[in-house]
Coordinates of N, CA and C in Angstrom, one line a residue:
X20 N 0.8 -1.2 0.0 CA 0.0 0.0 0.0 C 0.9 1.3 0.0
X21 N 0.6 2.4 -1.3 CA 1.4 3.6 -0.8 C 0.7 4.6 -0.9
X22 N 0.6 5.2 0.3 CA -0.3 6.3 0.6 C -0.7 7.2 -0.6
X23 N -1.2 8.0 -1.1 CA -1.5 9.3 -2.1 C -0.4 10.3 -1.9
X24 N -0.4 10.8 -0.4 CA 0.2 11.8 -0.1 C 1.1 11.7 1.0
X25 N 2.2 11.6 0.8 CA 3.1 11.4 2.0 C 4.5 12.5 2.2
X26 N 4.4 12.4 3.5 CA 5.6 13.2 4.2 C 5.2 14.5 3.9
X27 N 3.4 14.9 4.2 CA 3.6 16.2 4.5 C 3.6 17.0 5.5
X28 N 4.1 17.9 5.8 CA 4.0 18.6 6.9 C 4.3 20.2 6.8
X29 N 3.1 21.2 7.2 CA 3.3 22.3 7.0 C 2.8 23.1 8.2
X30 N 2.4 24.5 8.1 CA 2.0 25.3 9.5 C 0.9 26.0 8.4
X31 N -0.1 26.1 9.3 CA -1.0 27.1 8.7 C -1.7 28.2 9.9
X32 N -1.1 29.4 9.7 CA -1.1 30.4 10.7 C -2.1 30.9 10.7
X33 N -2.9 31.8 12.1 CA -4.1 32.3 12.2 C -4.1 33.7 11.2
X34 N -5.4 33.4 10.1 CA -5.6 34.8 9.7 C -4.1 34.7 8.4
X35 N -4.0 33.4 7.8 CA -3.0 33.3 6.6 C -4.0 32.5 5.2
X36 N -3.7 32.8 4.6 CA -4.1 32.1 3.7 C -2.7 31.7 2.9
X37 N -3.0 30.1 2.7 CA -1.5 29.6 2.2 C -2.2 28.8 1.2
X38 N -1.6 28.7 -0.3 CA -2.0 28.4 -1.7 C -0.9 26.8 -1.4
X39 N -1.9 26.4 -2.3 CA -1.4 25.1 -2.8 C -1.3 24.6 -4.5
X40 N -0.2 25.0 -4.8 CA -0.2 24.8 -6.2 C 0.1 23.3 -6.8
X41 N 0.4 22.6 -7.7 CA 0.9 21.7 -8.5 C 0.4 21.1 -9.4
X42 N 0.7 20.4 -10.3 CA 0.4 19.8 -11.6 C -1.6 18.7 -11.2
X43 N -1.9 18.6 -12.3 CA -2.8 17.5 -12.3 C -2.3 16.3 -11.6
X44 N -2.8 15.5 -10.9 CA -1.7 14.0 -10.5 C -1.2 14.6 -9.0
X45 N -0.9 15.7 -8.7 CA 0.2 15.9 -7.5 C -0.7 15.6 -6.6
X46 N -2.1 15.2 -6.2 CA -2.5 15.3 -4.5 C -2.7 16.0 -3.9
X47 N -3.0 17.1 -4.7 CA -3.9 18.1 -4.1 C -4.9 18.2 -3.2
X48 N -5.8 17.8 -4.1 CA -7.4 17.6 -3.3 C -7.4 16.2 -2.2
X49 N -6.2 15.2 -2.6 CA -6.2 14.4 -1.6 C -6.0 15.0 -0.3
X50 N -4.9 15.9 -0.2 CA -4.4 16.6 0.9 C -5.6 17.2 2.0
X51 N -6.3 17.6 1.1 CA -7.4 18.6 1.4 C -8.7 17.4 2.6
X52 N -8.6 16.3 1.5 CA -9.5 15.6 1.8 C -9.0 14.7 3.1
X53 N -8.0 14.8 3.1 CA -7.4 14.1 4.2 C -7.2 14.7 5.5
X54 N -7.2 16.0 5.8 CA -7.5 17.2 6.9 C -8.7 16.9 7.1
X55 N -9.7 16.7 5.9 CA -10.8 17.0 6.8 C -11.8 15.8 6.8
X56 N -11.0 14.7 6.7 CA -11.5 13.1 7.7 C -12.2 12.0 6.6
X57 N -12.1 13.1 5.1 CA -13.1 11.9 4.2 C -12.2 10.8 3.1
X58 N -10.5 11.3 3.8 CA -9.7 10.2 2.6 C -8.6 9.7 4.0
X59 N -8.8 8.1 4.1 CA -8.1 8.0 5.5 C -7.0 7.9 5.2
X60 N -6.1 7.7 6.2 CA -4.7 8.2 6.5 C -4.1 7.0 7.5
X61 N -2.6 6.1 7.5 CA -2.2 5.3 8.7 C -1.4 6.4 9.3
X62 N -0.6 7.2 9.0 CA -0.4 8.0 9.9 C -0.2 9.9 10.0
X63 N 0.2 10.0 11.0 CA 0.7 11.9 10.6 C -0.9 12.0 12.1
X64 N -0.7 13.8 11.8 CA -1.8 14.1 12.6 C -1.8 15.8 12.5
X65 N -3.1 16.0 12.9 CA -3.1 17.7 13.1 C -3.3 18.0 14.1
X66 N -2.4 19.3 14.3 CA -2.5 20.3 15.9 C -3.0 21.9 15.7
X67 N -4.3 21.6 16.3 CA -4.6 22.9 16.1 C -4.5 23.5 17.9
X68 N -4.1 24.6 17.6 CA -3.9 25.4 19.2 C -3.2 24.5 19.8
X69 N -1.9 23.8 19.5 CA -1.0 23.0 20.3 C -2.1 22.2 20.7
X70 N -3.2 21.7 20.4 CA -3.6 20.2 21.1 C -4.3 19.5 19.7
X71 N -3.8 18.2 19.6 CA -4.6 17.2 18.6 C -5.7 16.7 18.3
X72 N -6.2 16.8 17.5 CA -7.3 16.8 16.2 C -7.6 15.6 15.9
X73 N -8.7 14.6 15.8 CA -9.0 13.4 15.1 C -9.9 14.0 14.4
X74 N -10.2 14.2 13.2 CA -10.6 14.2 12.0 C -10.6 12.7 11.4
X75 N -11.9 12.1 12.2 CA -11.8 10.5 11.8 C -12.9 10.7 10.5
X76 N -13.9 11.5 10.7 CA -15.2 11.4 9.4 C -15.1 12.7 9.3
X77 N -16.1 13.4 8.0 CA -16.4 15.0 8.0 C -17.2 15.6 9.0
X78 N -17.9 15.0 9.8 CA -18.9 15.4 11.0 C -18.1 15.8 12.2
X79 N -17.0 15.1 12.4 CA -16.0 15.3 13.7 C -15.4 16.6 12.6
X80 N -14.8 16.4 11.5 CA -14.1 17.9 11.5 C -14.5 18.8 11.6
X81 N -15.8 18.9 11.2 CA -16.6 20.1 11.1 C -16.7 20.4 12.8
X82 N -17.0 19.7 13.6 CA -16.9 19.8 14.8 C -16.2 20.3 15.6
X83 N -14.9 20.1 14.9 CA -13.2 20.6 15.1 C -13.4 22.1 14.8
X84 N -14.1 22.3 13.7 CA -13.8 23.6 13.3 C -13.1 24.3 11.6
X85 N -13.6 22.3 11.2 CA -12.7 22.7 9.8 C -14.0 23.0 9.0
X86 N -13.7 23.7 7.8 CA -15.0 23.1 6.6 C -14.3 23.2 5.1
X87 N -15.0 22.4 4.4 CA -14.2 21.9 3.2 C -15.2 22.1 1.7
X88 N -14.7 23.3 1.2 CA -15.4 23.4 -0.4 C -14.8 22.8 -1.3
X89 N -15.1 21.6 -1.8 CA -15.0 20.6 -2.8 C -14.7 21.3 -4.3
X90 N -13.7 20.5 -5.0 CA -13.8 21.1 -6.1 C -14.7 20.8 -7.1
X91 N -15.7 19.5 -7.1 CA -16.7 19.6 -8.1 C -17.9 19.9 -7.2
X92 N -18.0 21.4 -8.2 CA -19.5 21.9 -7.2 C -20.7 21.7 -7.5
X93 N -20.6 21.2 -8.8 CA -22.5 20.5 -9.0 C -22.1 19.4 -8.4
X94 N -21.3 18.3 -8.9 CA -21.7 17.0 -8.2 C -21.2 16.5 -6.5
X95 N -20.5 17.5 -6.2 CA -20.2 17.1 -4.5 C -20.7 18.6 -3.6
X96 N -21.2 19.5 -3.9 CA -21.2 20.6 -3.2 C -22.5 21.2 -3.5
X97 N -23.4 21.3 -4.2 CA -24.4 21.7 -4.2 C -26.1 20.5 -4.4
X98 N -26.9 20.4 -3.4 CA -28.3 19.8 -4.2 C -29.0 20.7 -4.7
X99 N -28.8 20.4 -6.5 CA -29.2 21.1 -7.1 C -30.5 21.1 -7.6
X100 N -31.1 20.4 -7.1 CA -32.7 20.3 -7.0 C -33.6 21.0 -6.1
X101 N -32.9 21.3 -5.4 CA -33.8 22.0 -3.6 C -33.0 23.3 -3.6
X102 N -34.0 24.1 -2.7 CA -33.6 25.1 -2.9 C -32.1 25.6 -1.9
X103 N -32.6 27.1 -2.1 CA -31.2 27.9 -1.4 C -31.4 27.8 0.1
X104 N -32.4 27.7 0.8 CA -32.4 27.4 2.0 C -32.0 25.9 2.3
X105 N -32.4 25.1 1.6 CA -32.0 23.3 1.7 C -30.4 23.9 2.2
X106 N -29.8 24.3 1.3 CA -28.5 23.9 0.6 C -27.6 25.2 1.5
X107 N -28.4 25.7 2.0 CA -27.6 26.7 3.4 C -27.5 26.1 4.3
X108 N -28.7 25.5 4.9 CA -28.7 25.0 6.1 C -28.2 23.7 6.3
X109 N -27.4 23.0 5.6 CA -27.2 21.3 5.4 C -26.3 21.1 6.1
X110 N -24.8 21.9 6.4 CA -24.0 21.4 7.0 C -23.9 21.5 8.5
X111 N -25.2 22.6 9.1 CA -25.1 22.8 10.3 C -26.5 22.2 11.0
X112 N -27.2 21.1 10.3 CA -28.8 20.9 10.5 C -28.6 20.2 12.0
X113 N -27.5 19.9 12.7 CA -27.7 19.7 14.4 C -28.0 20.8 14.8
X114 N -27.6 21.8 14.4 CA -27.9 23.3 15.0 C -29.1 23.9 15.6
X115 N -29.9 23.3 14.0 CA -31.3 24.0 14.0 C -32.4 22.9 14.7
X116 N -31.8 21.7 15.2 CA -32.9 20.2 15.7 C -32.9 20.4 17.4
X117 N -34.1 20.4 17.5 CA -34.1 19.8 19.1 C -35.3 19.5 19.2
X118 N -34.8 18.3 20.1 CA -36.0 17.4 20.1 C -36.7 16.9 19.3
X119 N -35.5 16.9 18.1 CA -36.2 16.0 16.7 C -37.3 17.0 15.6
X120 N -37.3 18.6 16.4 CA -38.3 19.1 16.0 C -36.8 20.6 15.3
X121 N -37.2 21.0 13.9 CA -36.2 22.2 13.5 C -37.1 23.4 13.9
X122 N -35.5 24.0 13.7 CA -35.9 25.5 14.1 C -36.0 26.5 12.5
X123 N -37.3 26.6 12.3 CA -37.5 27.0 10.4 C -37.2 28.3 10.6
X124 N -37.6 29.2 11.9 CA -37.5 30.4 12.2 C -36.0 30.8 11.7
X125 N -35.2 30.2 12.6 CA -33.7 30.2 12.8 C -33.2 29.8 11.0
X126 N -33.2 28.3 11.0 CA -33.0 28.4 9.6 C -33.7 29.6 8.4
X127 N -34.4 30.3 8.7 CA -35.0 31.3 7.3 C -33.8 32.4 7.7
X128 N -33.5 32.9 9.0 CA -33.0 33.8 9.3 C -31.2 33.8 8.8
X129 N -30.8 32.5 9.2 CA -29.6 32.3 8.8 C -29.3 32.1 7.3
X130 N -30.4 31.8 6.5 CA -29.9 32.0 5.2 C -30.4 33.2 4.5
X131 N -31.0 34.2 4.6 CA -31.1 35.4 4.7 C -29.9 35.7 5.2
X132 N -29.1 35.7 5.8 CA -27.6 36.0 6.5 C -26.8 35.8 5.3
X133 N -26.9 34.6 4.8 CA -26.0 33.9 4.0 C -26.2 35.2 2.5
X134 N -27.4 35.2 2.5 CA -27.7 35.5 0.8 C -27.1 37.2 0.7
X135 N -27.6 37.8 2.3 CA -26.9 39.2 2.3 C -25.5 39.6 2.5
X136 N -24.8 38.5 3.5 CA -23.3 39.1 3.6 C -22.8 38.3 2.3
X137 N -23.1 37.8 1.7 CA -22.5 36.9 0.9 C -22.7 37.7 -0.7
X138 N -23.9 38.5 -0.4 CA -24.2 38.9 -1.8 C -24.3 38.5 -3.0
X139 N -25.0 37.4 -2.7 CA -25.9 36.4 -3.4 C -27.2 36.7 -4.2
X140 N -27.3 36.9 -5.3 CA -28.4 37.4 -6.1 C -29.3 36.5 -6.4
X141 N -30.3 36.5 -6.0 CA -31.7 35.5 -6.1 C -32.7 36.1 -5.8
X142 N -34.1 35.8 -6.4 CA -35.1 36.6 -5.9 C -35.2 35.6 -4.6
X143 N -35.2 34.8 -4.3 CA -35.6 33.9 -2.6 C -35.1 33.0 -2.7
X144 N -35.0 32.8 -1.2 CA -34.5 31.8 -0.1 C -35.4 30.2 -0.9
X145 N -36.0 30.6 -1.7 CA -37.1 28.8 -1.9 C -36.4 28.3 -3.6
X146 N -35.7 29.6 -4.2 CA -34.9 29.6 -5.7 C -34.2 28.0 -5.7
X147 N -34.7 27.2 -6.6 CA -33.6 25.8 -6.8 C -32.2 26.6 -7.0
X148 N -31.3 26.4 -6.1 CA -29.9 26.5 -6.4 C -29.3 25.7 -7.4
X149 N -29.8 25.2 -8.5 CA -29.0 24.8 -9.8 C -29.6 26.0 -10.6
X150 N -31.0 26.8 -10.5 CA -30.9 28.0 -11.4 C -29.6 29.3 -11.0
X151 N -29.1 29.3 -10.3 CA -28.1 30.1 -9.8 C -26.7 30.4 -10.9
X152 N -26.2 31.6 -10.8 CA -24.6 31.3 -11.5 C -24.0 30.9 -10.8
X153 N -22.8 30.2 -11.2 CA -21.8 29.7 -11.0 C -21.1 30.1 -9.9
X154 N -20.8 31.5 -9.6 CA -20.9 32.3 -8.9 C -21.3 32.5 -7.3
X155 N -22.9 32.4 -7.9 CA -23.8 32.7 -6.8 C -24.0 31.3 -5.9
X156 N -23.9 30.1 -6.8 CA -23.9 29.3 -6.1 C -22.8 28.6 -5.2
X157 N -21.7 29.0 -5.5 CA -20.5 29.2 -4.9 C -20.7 29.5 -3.5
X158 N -21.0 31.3 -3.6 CA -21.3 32.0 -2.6 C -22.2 31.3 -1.5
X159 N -22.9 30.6 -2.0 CA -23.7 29.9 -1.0 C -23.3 29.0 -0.4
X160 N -22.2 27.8 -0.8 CA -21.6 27.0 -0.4 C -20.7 28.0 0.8
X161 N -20.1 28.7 0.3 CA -19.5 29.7 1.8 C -19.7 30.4 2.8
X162 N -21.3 30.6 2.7 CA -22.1 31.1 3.8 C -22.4 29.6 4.6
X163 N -22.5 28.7 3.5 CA -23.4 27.6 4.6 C -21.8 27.1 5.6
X164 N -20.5 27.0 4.8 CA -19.6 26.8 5.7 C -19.4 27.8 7.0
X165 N -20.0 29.3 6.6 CA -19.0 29.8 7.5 C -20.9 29.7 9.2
X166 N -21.6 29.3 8.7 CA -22.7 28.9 9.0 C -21.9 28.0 10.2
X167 N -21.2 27.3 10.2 CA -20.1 26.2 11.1 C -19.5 26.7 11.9
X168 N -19.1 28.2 11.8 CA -18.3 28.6 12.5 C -16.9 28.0 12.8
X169 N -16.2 28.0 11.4 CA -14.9 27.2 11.2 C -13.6 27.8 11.5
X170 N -13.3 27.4 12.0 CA -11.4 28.3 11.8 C -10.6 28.0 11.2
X171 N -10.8 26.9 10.3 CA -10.0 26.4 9.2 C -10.6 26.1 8.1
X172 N -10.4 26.8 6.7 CA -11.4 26.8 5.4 C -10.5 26.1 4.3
X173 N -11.2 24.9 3.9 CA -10.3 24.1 3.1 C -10.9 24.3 1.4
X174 N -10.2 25.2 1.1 CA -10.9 25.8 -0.6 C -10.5 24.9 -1.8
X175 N -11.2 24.0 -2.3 CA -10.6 23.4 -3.5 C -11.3 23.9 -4.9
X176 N -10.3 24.4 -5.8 CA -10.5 25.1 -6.7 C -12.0 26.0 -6.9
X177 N -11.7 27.2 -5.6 CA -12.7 27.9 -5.1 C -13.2 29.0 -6.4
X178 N -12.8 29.1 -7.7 CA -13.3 29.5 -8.8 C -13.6 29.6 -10.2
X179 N -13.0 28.0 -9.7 CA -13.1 27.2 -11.1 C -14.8 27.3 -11.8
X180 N -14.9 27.8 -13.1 CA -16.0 27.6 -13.5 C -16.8 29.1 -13.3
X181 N -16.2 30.3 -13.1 CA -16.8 31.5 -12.5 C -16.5 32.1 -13.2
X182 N -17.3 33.0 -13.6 CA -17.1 34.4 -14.4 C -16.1 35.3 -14.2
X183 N -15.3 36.0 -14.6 CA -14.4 37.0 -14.2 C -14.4 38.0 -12.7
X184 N -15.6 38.6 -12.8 CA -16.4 39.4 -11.9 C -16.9 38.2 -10.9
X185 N -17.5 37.4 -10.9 CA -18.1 36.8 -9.6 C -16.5 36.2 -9.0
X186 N -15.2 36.2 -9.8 CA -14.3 35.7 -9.4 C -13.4 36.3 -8.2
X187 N -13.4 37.8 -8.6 CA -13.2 38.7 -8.1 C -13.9 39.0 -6.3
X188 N -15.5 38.8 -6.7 CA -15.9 39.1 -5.2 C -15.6 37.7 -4.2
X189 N -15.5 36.9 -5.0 CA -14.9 35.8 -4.0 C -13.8 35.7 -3.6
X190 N -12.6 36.1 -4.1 CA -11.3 36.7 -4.0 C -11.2 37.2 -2.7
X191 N -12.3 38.4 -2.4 CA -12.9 39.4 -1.5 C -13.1 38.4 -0.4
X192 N -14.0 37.5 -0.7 CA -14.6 37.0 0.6 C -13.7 36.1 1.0
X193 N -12.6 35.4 0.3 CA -11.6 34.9 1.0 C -10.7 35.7 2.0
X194 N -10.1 37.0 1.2 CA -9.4 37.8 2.2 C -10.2 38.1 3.4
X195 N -11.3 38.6 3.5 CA -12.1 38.8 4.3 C -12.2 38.3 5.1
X196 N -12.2 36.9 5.4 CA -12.1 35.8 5.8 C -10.8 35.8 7.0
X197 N -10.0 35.4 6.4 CA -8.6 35.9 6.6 C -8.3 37.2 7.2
X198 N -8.8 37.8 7.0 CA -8.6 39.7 8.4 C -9.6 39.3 9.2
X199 N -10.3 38.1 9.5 CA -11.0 37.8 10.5 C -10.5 37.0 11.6
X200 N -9.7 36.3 11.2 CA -8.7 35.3 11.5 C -8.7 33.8 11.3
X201 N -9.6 33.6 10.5 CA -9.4 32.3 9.7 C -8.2 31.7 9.1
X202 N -7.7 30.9 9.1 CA -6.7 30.1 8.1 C -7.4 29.7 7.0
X203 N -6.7 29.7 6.0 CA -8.0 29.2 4.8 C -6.8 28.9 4.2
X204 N -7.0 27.8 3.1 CA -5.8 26.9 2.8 C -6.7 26.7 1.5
X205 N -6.1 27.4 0.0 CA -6.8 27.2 -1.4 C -5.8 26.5 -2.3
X206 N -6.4 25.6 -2.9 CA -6.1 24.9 -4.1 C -6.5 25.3 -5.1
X207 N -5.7 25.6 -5.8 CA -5.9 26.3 -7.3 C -4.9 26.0 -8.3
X208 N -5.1 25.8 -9.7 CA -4.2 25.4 -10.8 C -4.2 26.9 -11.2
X209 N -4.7 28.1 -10.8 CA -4.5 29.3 -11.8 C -3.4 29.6 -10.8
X210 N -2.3 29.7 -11.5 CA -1.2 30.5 -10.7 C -1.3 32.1 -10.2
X211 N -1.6 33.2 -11.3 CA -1.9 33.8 -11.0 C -2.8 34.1 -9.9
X212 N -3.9 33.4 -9.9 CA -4.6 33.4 -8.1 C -4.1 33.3 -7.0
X213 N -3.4 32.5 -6.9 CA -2.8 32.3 -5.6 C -1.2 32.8 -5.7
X214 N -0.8 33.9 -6.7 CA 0.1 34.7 -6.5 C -0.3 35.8 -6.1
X215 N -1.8 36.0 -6.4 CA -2.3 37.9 -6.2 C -3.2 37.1 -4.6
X216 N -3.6 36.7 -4.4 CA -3.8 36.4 -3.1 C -3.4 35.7 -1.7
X217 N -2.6 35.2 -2.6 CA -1.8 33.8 -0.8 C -0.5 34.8 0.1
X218 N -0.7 34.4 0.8 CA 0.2 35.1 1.7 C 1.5 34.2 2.0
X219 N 1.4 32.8 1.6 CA 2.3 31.8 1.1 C 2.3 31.0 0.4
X220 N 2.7 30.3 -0.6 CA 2.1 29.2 -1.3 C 3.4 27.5 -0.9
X221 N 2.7 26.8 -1.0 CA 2.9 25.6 -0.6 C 2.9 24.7 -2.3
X222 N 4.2 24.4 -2.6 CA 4.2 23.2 -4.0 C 4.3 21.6 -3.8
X223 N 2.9 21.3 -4.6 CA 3.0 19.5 -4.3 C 3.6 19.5 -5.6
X224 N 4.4 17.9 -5.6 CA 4.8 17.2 -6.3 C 4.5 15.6 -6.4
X225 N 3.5 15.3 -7.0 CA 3.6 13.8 -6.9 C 3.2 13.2 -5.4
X226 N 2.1 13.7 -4.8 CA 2.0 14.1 -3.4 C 3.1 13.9 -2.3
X227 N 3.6 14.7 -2.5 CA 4.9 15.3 -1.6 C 5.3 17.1 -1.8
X228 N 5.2 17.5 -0.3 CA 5.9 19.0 -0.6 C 7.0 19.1 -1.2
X229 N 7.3 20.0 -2.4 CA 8.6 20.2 -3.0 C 8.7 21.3 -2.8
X230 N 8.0 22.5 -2.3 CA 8.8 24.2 -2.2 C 7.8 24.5 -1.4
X231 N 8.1 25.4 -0.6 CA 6.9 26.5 0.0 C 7.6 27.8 -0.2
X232 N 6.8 29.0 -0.4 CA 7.4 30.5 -0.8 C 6.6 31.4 -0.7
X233 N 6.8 32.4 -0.6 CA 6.3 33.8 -0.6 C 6.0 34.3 -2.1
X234 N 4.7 35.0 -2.0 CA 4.6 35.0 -3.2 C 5.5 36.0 -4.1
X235 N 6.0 37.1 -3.7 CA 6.6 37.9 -4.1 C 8.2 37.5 -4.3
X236 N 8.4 36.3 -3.6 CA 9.8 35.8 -4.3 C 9.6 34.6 -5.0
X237 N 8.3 34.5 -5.4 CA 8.3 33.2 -6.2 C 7.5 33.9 -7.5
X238 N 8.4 33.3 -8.9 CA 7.8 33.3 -10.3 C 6.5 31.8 -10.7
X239 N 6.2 32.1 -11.4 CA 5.7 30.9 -12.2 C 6.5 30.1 -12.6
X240 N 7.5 30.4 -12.9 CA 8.6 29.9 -13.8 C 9.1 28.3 -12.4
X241 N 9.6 29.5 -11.0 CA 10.2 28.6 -10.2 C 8.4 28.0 -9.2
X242 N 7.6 27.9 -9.8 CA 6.6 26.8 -9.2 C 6.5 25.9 -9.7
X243 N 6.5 26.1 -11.4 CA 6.4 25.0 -12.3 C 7.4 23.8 -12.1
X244 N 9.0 24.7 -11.5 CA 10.4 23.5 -11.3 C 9.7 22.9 -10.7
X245 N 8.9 23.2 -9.6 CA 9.2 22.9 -7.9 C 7.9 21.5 -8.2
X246 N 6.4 21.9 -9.3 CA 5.9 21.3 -9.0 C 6.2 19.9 -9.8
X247 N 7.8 19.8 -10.9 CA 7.8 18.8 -11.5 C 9.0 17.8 -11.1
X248 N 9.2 18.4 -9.4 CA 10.5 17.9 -8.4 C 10.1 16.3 -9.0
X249 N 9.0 15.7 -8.1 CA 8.9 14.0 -7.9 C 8.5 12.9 -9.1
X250 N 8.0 14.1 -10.4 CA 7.8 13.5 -11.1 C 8.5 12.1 -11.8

């Protein structure tokens, strides 16, 4: 058996956003998925606040404090049949249950929360979220995370499939995020993105770290070396 991703080990600081670049094949999204409990692991571990983390399923992580936007967003991140309220309130539905009975009040209120800080364009909360842009539906996947109240935001290709302009205000809501004091940790194949936004970037190779850097001392040129180290 040889693991996907091995020998990694990095820091991810309060209020940093640190980019993860590399080729198709490097283990990316494994990395991602492996933080947050849904690809297992024989060993390694996370420390958040100097004390250890079992991220055994996604329900304990989320628990922990992590939340994780998938990079296929029709087929793992949105029910695109039900609406914008469904698809807000999903990840935190212990929240709104007691005694087996929901709180619809609480749920209407919180996705109204979502639709306005999020600035999400829909005529209502009842809109099937597959009529949504690309964009907008996005946005909603990020309200329902931050709905969790996370401290750790695991972005996998958080714009793939976006319009120029909806790319932009997401851009926004990640930094935002980040001056809040989130760690948010994005996977992205556009270099340019996670050179105009990371505050570090992190290079896989064949799932293995090959470089971490600053973005202002790192080119495209020396990411591309770094991401074709293990090849």
């Amino acid at each position: 058996y040889q693991p996907s991703v091995q020998n990694v080990s990095f820091e991810l600081n309060k209020g940093e956003i640190l980019g993860v670049a590399g080729l198709v094949g490097s283990k990316r999204t494994e990395l991602l998925e492996t933080i947050f409990g849904i690809a297992g692991h024989s060993e390694g571990e996370i420390i958040l606040h100097g004390k250890k983390v079992e991220n055994t399923d996604s329900r304990r992580a989320i628990k922990n404090g992590f939340a994780l936007l998938t990079e296929e967003r029709r087929s793992t991140g949105i029910f695109g049949q039900l609406d914008i309220k469904f698809n807000t309130i999903i990840a935190n539905i212990d929240g709104y249950s007691k005694f087996g009975i929901l709180d619809n009040k609480k749920m209407t209120e919180d996705t109204k929360w979502t639709i306005d800080s999020m600035k999400v364009k829909t005529p209502s909360q009842k809109t099937a979220i597959r009529s949504l842009s690309g964009g907008n539906q996005q946005k909603v996947i990020i309200g329902r995370w931050l709905l969790t109240n996370p401290e750790i935001l695991l972005l996998d290709e958080p714009t793939r499939g976006i319009d120029v302009g909806a790319k932009y205000e997401i851009y926004q809501l990640i930094i935002d995020l980040a001056n809040k004091g989130k760690g948010v940790i994005v996977v992205s194949s556009e270099m340019p993105e996670l050179l105009g936004i990371c505050d570090r970037i992190l290079v896989m190779s064949n799932g293995k770290v090959a470089g971490v850097g600053e973005p202002d001392k790192l080119s495209q040129e020396d990411i591309m070396t770094m991401a074709a180290k293990y090849i």
